[in-house]
Amino acid sequence: MTLVNRPRRLRANGAIRSLVRETVLHVDDFVYPLFVVEGENLKNEISSMPGNYHYSVDQLEQEIQEISELGIKAVLLFGLPEHKDHCASQAYHEQGIVQKAIKKIKEINPELLVITDVCMCQYTDHGHCGIVENNYVVNDASAQVIAKIALSHAKAGADIVAPSDMMDGRIAAIRDILDNNGYTEVSIMSYSAKYASAFYGPFRAAANSAPQFGDRKTYQMDPANSDEALREIDLDLQEGADMIMVKPALAYLDIIRRAKDRFNIPLAAYNVSGEYAMLKAAAEKGYIDEKATALEMLTAIKRAGAEIIITYYAKDAVRWLRGETK
Ligand code: PBG
């Protein structure tokens, strides 16, 4: 018997492997998250996310230049306010931290796309992503505040607003308020399928946004569910989302694939803080090769169907892809 099918033929050397490669990472795939804080002269490394920093607005210049020179096209902004309160008033303040940062970034490089995370948890004293009444995060009032925050980001110059709160109806509320105020061209990237994940731990330490009581399970999705993700995405599209997101990414590649197969709309995946931190920690211990593991992880996320990857590895990945070693 002769062996006709020999898949190893197509793996014989580097040239043939590149010729038949299905998924290739590109700088245009990446969005880099940035954390801005009140104060001056601050560039402090985030201990739970090595290689990422808290920047005061006056320190953004060098970072934005670096991101731009690497060819990264978009950042995702998170703000840490000085004061928190019950209703997240600093989140929609004209002189709020994110609003100031958007203006500064646009001054430095108007071409860089500014995506803003729209949520309340960094801004509320209770740390929840909405308005709390009787120890419960109420939906409709929260969606109204979320819409107000999105509008204030649009006014400051954001290109894309990305609500991460998981309230029902917030996409409709945002589209409505944006359109009524003349911001028809501002896009919405919806954190549509956002799970109640333990992988957000390092981020919550970085953003000082852990809930002070209870958890986020009454609004973020149950990690055990998959059909529900499609339903969430479907609703967001009906309400006017321009782009959708699955979050986290690595433990949810099946959700990314299902979403990709079902919907014809740009799909983002958020390679979250815990996914980043576990590679960092393992690499530090010498258990894994960081560059190889990180690029494999990012390739897998793209192969699963994400065309946009939000990752703390964005800058490193671009350097690695360019063949530079750190
Ligand atoms: C805000 C928000 C969170 C993340 C992004 N936006 C935290 C949360 O929902 O608790 C997590 C990002 C990450 O872990 O990298 N709601």
XYZ file of C-alpha atoms and ligand atoms in Angstrom:
342
model
C 0.000 0.000 0.000
C 1.334 3.388 -0.890
C 0.632 6.256 1.439
C -0.937 8.888 -0.804
C -1.826 11.444 1.820
C 1.212 12.757 3.596
C 0.284 16.026 5.370
C 3.901 16.338 6.507
C 4.840 17.348 2.931
C 3.365 20.756 3.649
C 5.396 21.084 6.844
C 8.773 20.152 5.429
C 10.427 23.563 5.749
C 9.796 27.160 6.717
C 9.029 28.304 3.183
C 6.303 25.751 2.585
C 4.870 26.309 6.044
C 4.515 30.033 5.353
C 3.032 29.327 1.949
C 0.157 27.328 3.418
C -0.266 29.276 6.678
C -3.892 30.244 7.261
C -3.522 32.778 10.041
C -0.914 35.510 10.182
C -0.840 38.150 12.902
C -0.550 41.744 11.740
C -0.019 45.020 13.557
C -3.475 46.148 12.392
C -5.087 43.407 14.474
C -4.118 44.954 17.790
C -5.671 47.407 20.199
C -3.535 48.489 23.141
C -5.213 49.253 26.497
C -3.974 52.361 28.345
C -4.586 53.412 31.945
C -4.678 57.100 32.808
C -4.670 58.569 36.295
C -5.101 61.998 37.873
C -1.951 63.788 38.991
C 1.278 64.920 37.384
C 4.532 63.347 36.377
C 3.286 59.815 36.921
C 4.407 56.740 35.063
C 3.997 53.888 37.510
C 4.272 50.268 36.530
C 1.170 48.238 37.362
C 2.413 45.446 39.608
C -0.229 42.908 38.572
C 0.451 43.628 34.880
C 4.207 44.076 34.383
C 5.116 46.213 31.374
C 1.920 48.269 31.662
C 1.738 51.632 33.396
C -0.511 54.172 34.995
C 0.087 57.443 33.182
C -0.848 60.935 34.198
C -2.095 62.917 31.204
C 1.117 65.001 31.024
C 3.150 61.800 30.591
C 1.176 60.452 27.637
C 3.277 62.064 24.947
C 6.129 59.562 24.868
C 3.804 56.579 25.168
C 1.544 57.736 22.342
C 4.598 58.401 20.140
C 5.864 54.895 20.849
C 2.502 53.287 20.082
C 2.199 55.328 16.890
C 5.734 54.526 15.753
C 5.031 50.841 16.221
C 2.128 51.290 13.820
C -0.603 50.368 16.295
C -3.841 51.973 15.107
C -5.967 52.077 18.248
C -5.854 52.385 22.015
C -8.523 51.473 24.549
C -8.651 54.021 27.353
C -9.379 53.384 31.012
C -9.456 56.132 33.613
C -8.851 56.141 37.342
C -10.549 59.174 38.892
C -9.483 60.965 42.054
C -12.932 60.725 43.631
C -15.507 57.982 43.571
C -19.154 58.343 44.517
C -22.418 56.451 44.404
C -23.385 57.503 40.901
C -20.002 57.680 39.108
C -20.257 61.433 38.481
C -16.559 61.701 37.569
C -17.172 59.303 34.700
C -19.158 61.862 32.693
C -17.493 65.024 33.957
C -16.239 67.311 31.207
C -12.887 67.559 32.984
C -12.840 63.875 33.918
C -9.651 61.895 33.537
C -10.662 60.052 30.363
C -12.050 63.205 28.771
C -8.743 65.020 29.389
C -6.744 62.049 28.113
C -8.762 61.808 24.882
C -8.067 65.459 24.095
C -4.383 65.051 24.868
C -4.032 61.940 22.702
C -5.802 63.636 19.816
C -3.382 66.582 20.159
C -0.397 64.227 20.014
C -1.670 62.042 17.178
C -5.084 62.797 15.678
C -4.848 59.657 13.528
C -4.648 57.245 16.443
C -8.084 55.758 17.043
C -9.285 56.365 20.566
C -11.643 53.734 21.914
C -12.987 54.398 25.392
C -14.131 51.842 27.913
C -17.543 53.052 29.032
C -18.335 51.791 32.514
C -18.977 52.939 36.047
C -16.978 50.518 38.194
C -13.785 52.595 38.433
C -15.915 55.595 39.400
C -18.347 54.189 41.953
C -17.551 53.867 45.661
C -19.254 50.448 45.696
C -17.234 49.279 42.660
C -20.208 48.017 40.654
C -20.777 48.753 36.976
C -24.127 50.461 37.557
C -26.389 52.286 39.987
C -26.984 50.328 43.196
C -30.348 50.373 44.923
C -31.055 48.048 47.833
C -27.846 46.165 47.167
C -28.885 45.441 43.587
C -27.470 46.905 40.383
C -30.561 48.360 38.735
C -30.700 48.127 34.972
C -32.504 50.991 33.276
C -31.135 53.827 35.407
C -27.642 52.393 34.935
C -28.051 52.242 31.147
C -28.967 55.947 31.187
C -25.765 56.842 33.066
C -23.734 54.639 30.731
C -25.212 56.561 27.784
C -24.294 59.863 29.446
C -20.707 58.683 29.900
C -20.511 57.615 26.246
C -21.761 61.049 25.153
C -19.140 62.819 27.254
C -16.426 60.665 25.649
C -17.768 61.484 22.184
C -17.769 65.206 23.043
C -14.139 64.925 24.132
C -13.251 63.378 20.760
C -13.469 59.597 21.146
C -13.799 57.702 17.863
C -15.351 54.576 19.305
C -17.144 54.017 22.600
C -17.006 50.565 24.156
C -19.569 49.910 26.883
C -18.410 47.144 29.232
C -21.164 47.281 31.856
C -23.475 44.540 30.512
C -26.740 46.354 31.288
C -29.644 45.394 29.030
C -30.520 48.048 26.468
C -27.383 50.146 26.869
C -26.476 49.998 23.192
C -29.850 51.461 22.234
C -29.504 54.123 24.928
C -26.010 55.066 23.705
C -26.952 55.143 20.012
C -29.941 57.299 20.859
C -28.055 59.879 22.916
C -25.151 60.029 20.433
C -27.451 60.550 17.461
C -29.586 63.126 19.253
C -26.459 65.143 19.929
C -25.027 64.965 16.430
C -22.499 62.165 17.006
C -23.840 59.857 14.335
C -20.291 59.026 13.218
C -19.068 57.768 16.573
C -19.036 53.961 16.541
C -20.040 51.554 19.259
C -17.866 48.552 20.023
C -20.006 46.527 22.357
C -18.605 44.247 25.020
C -21.491 42.003 23.992
C -20.477 38.651 25.403
C -18.692 39.624 28.569
C -18.394 36.872 31.113
C -18.245 37.083 34.910
C -14.650 35.940 34.795
C -11.992 35.442 37.440
C -9.453 36.362 34.765
C -10.165 40.080 35.403
C -8.374 39.970 38.772
C -5.165 41.803 37.791
C -7.185 44.500 35.980
C -9.334 45.171 39.025
C -6.176 45.613 41.093
C -4.852 47.972 38.406
C -8.083 49.933 38.019
C -9.046 49.831 41.684
C -12.476 48.656 40.550
C -13.266 45.497 42.508
C -16.857 45.372 43.780
C -17.025 46.250 47.479
C -19.835 43.779 48.067
C -21.135 40.802 46.128
C -19.933 40.073 42.618
C -20.810 40.899 39.013
C -22.774 37.735 38.311
C -26.166 39.454 38.049
C -24.990 41.371 34.984
C -21.940 39.659 33.481
C -22.522 36.281 31.837
C -22.177 32.828 33.328
C -18.966 31.204 31.978
C -20.914 27.985 31.529
C -23.117 29.462 28.789
C -22.620 29.699 25.050
C -26.058 30.180 23.428
C -26.560 33.152 25.724
C -23.525 34.854 24.148
C -25.152 34.669 20.728
C -28.344 36.103 22.147
C -26.462 39.008 23.741
C -24.658 39.727 20.456
C -27.884 39.507 18.494
C -29.584 42.022 20.787
C -26.637 44.416 20.602
C -26.718 44.305 16.807
C -30.447 45.021 16.800
C -29.759 47.973 19.079
C -27.094 49.382 16.762
C -23.669 48.027 17.739
C -21.050 48.496 14.994
C -18.584 45.993 16.407
C -18.962 43.228 18.916
C -16.652 41.689 21.465
C -16.104 38.428 23.263
C -14.328 38.727 26.597
C -12.182 37.022 27.892
C -10.537 35.417 24.856
C -8.368 32.441 25.686
C -10.863 30.347 27.627
C -13.636 31.448 25.238
C -12.264 30.577 21.798
C -15.373 28.489 21.146
C -17.545 31.563 21.711
C -15.381 33.612 19.336
C -15.789 30.930 16.674
C -19.549 30.654 17.138
C -19.914 34.433 16.958
C -17.740 34.587 13.846
C -19.756 31.888 12.098
C -23.090 33.481 12.954
C -22.587 37.235 12.514
C -21.103 39.282 9.685
C -19.716 42.095 11.759
C -16.241 43.019 13.001
C -15.493 40.865 15.994
C -13.096 41.823 18.766
C -11.688 39.556 21.434
C -10.293 40.866 24.690
C -7.162 39.018 25.774
C -7.697 40.060 29.391
C -5.418 40.901 32.279
C -5.404 37.427 33.854
C -4.445 35.825 30.551
C -1.589 38.286 30.251
C -0.505 37.981 33.873
C -0.388 34.193 33.874
C 1.969 34.139 30.913
C 4.102 36.860 32.482
C 4.327 34.982 35.769
C 5.122 31.642 34.139
C 7.753 33.273 31.936
C 9.337 34.952 34.930
C 9.660 31.559 36.579
C 11.208 30.139 33.451
C 8.351 27.686 32.890
C 7.496 28.942 29.416
C 9.044 30.903 26.563
C 7.116 34.177 26.729
C 7.472 35.295 23.119
C 6.539 31.907 21.641
C 3.626 31.415 24.033
C 2.249 34.911 23.607
C 2.386 34.773 19.807
C 0.774 31.318 19.846
C -2.000 32.636 22.088
C -2.643 35.668 19.881
C -2.575 33.540 16.720
C -5.117 31.172 18.281
C -7.430 34.077 19.095
C -7.240 35.281 15.505
C -7.647 31.743 14.132
C -10.771 31.339 16.262
C -12.283 34.266 14.341
C -11.376 37.559 16.004
C -10.280 40.276 13.607
C -9.529 42.707 16.418
C -7.446 41.638 19.427
C -7.324 43.843 22.470
C -4.156 42.855 24.273
C -1.598 44.076 26.802
C 0.888 42.280 24.559
C 0.180 44.602 21.602
C 3.472 46.510 21.721
C 5.582 43.419 22.392
C 3.784 41.481 19.689
C 4.506 44.144 17.085
C 8.194 44.138 18.047
C 8.320 40.361 17.951
C 6.604 40.268 14.583
C 9.191 42.703 13.307
C 11.833 40.241 14.377
C 13.226 42.430 17.121
C 13.872 40.693 20.376
C 13.276 42.548 23.568
C -14.869 47.422 33.422
C -13.909 46.492 32.785
C -13.258 45.380 33.328
C -12.355 44.947 32.345
C -12.516 45.774 31.245
N -13.498 46.705 31.529
C -13.343 44.764 34.663
C -14.559 44.089 35.104
O -15.549 43.977 34.396
O -14.540 43.678 36.263
C -11.393 43.804 32.479
C -10.189 43.874 31.604
C -9.106 42.917 31.911
O -9.209 42.055 32.808
O -8.085 43.003 31.236
N -16.129 46.889 33.659
